[in-house]
mmCIF file of C-alpha atoms in Angstrom:
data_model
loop_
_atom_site.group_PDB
_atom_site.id
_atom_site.type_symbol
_atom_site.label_atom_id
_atom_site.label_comp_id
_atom_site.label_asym_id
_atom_site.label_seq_id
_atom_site.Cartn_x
_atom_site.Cartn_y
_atom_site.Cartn_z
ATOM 1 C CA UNK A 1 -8.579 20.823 17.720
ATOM 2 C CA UNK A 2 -10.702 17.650 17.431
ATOM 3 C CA UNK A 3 -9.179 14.783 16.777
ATOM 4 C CA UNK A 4 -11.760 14.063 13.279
ATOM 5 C CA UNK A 5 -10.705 17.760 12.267
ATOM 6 C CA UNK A 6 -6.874 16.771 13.535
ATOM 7 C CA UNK A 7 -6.827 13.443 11.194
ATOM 8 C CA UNK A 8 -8.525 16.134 8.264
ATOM 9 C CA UNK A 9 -5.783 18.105 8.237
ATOM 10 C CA UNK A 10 -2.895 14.992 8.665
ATOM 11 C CA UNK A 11 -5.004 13.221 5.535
ATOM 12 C CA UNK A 12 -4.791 16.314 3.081
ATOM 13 C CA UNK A 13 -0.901 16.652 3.887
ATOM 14 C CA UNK A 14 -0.020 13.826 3.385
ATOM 15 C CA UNK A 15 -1.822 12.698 0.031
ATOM 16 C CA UNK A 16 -1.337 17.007 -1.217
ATOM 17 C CA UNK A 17 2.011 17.504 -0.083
ATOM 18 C CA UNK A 18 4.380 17.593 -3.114
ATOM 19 C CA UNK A 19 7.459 18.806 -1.628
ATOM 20 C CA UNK A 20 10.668 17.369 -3.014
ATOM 21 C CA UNK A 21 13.019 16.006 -0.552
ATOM 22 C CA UNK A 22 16.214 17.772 1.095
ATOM 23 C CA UNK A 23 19.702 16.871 1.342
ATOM 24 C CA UNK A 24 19.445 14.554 4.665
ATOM 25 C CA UNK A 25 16.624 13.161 3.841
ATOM 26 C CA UNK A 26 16.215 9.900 2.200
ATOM 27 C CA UNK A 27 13.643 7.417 0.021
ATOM 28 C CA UNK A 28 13.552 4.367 1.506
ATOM 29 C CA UNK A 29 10.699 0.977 0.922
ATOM 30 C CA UNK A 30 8.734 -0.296 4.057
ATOM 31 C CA UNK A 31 9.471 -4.585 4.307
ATOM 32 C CA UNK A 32 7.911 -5.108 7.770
ATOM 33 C CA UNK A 33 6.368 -3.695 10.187
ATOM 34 C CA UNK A 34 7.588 -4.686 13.931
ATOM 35 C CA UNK A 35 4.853 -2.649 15.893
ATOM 36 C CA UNK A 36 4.879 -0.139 18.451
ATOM 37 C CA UNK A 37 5.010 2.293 15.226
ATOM 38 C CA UNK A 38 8.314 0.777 13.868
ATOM 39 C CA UNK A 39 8.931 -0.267 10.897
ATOM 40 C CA UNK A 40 11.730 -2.031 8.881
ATOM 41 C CA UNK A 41 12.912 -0.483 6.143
ATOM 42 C CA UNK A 42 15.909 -1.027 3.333
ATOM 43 C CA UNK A 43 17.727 1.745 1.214
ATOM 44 C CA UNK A 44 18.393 1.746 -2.100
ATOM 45 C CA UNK A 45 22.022 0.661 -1.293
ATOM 46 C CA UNK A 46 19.957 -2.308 1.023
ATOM 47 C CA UNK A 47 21.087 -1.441 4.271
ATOM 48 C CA UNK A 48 18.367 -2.491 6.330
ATOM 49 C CA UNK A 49 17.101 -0.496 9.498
ATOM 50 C CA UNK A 50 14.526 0.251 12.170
ATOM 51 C CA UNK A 51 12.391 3.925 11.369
ATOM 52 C CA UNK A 52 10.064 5.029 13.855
ATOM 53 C CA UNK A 53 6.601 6.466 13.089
ATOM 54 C CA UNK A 54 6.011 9.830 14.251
ATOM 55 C CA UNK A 55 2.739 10.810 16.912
ATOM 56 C CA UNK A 56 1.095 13.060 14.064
ATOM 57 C CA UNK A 57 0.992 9.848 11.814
ATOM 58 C CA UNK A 58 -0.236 7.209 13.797
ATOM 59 C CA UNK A 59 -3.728 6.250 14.321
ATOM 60 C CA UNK A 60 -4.276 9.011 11.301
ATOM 61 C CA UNK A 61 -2.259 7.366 8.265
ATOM 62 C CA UNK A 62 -1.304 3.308 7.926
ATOM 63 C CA UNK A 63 1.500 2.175 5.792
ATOM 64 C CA UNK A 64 2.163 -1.775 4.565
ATOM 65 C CA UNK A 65 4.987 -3.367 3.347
ATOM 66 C CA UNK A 66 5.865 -2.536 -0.144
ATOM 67 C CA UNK A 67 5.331 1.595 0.421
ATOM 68 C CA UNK A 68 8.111 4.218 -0.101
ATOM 69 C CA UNK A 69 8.344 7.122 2.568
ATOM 70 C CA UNK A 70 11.170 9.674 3.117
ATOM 71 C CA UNK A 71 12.646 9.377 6.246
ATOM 72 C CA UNK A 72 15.168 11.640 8.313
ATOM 73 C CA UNK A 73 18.386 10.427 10.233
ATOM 74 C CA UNK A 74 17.763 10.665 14.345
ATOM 75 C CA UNK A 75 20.611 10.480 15.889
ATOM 76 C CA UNK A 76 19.704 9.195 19.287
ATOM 77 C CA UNK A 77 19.258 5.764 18.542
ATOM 78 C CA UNK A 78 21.116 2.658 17.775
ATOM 79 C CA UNK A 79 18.517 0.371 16.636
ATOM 80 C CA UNK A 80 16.067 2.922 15.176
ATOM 81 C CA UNK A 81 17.879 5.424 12.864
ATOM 82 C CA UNK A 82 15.569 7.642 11.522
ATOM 83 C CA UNK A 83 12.056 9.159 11.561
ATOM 84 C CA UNK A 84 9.302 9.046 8.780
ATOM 85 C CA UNK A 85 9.089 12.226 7.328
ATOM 86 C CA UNK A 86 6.860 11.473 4.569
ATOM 87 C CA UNK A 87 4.206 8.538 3.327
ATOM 88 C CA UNK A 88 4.571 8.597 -0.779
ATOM 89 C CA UNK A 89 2.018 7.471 -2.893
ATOM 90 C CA UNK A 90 1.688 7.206 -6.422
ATOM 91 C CA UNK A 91 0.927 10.631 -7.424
ATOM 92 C CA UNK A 92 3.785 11.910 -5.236
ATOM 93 C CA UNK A 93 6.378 9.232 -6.649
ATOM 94 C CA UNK A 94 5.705 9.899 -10.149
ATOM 95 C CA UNK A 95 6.112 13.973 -9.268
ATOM 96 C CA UNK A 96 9.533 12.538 -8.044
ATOM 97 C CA UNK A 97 10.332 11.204 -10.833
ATOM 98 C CA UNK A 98 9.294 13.724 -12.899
ATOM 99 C CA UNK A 99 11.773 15.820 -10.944
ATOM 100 C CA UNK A 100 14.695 13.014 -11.747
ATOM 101 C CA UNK A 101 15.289 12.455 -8.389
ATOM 102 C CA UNK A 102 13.250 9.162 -7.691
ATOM 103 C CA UNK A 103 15.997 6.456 -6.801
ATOM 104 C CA UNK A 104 16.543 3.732 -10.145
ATOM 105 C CA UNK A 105 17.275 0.953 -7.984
ATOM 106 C CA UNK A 106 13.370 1.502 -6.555
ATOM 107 C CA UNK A 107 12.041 1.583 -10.261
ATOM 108 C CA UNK A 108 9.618 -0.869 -10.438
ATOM 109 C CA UNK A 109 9.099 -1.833 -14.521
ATOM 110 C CA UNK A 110 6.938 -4.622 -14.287
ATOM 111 C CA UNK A 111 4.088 -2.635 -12.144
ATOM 112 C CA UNK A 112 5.100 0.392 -14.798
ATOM 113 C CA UNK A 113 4.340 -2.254 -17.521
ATOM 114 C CA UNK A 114 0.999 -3.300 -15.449
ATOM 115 C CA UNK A 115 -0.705 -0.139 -15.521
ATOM 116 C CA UNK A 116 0.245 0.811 -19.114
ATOM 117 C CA UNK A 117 -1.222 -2.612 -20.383
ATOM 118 C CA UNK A 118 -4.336 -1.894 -18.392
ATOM 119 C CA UNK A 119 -4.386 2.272 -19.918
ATOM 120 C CA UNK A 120 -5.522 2.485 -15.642
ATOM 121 C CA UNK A 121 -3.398 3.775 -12.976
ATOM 122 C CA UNK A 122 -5.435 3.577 -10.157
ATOM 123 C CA UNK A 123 -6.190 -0.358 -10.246
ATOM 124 C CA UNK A 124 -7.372 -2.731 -7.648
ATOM 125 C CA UNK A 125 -4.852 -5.115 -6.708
ATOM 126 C CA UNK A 126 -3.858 -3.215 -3.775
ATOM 127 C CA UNK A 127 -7.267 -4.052 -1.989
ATOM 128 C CA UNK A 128 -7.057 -6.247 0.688
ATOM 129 C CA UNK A 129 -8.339 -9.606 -0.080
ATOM 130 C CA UNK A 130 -10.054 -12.261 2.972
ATOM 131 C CA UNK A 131 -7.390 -15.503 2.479
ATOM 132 C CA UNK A 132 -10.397 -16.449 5.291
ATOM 133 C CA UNK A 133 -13.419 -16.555 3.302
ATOM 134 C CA UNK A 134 -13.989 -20.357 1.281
ATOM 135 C CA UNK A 135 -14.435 -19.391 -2.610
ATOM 136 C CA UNK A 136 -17.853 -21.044 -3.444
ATOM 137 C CA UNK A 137 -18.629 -21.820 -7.194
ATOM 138 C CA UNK A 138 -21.416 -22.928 -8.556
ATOM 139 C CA UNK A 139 -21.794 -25.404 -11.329
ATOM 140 C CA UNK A 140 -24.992 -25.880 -13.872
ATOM 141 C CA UNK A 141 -25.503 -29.222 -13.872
ATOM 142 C CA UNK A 142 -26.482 -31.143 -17.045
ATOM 143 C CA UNK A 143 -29.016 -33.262 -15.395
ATOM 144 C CA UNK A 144 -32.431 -32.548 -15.441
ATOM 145 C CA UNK A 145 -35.766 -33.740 -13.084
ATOM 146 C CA UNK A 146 -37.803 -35.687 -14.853
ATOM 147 C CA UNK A 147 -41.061 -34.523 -12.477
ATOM 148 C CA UNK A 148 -40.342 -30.954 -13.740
ATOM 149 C CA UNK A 149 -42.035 -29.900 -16.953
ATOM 150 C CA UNK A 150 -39.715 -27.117 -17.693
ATOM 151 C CA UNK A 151 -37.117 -27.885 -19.874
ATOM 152 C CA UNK A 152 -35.234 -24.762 -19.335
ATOM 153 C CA UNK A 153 -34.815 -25.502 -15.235
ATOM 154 C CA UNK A 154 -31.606 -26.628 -14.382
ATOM 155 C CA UNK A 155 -30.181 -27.547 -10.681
ATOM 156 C CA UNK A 156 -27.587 -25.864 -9.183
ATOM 157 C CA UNK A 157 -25.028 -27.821 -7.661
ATOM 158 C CA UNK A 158 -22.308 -26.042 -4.998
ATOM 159 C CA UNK A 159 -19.093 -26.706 -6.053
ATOM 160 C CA UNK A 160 -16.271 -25.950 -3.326
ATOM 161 C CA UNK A 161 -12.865 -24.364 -5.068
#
């Protein structure tokens, strides 16, 4: 299998698959990621531990801080505890909780109250943003040339935020 047709397949699981989770599995919300395909995770009792990505994930599927997945207990390990099972998005969670089994301490109401105001649930602020790039505004100015006979034309000024 190629690895485009290999990263096909891994895509349409993991944004299709709408299985609910079994009894040793667990929700649990991504709050860093310490490379090498680890990541730090908390439980909705906030114990705090390591999780471990597995090979048919990485390279295919990328998760950032703030995303729920369902992980499984390994128990060879002291420092990383369990395995990601599952990446959930948006469509999966609200299946969850649908279901009633979507943990309340994870219930987030002000993004809830977000999307309502909005009538959108698929909005933007999840984009990446460049913190690099300087913001560049530009300002009509008031001031006219006298030489130009246009009274319309007005300068442009840059104006640095």
């Amino acid at each position: 299998m190629s690895k485009a047709t290999k990263r096909k397949h891994v895509v349409e699981e993991v944004m299709n698959d709408f299985t609910l989770p079994e009894e040793n599995q667990q929700f649990v919300r991504i709050i860093a990621s310490k490379g090498n395909n680890l990541h730090e995770v908390v439980t909705t009792n906030g114990e705090q531990f390591l999780v471990s990505m597995p090979n048919k994930f990485r390279k295919n599927v990328w998760i950032k801080r703030g995303d729920y997945v369902l992980v499984e207990p390994i128990e060879e390990g002291d420092k990383v505890k369990a395995e990601i099972v599952r990446i959930l998005y948006k469509d999966q969670i609200r299946y969850i909780k649908g279901e009633g089994l979507w943990p309340t301490s994870f219930d987030e109401p002000e993004q809830d109250a977000k999307d309502e105001e909005s009538g959108e649930n698929d909005s933007d602020s999840d984009l990446f943003v460049n913190t690099n790039r300087q913001h560049v505004m530009y300002d009509e100015s008031e001031e006219e040339d006298d030489s130009e006979s246009d009274s319309d034309a007005k300068e442009l000024e840059p104006h640095h935020a």
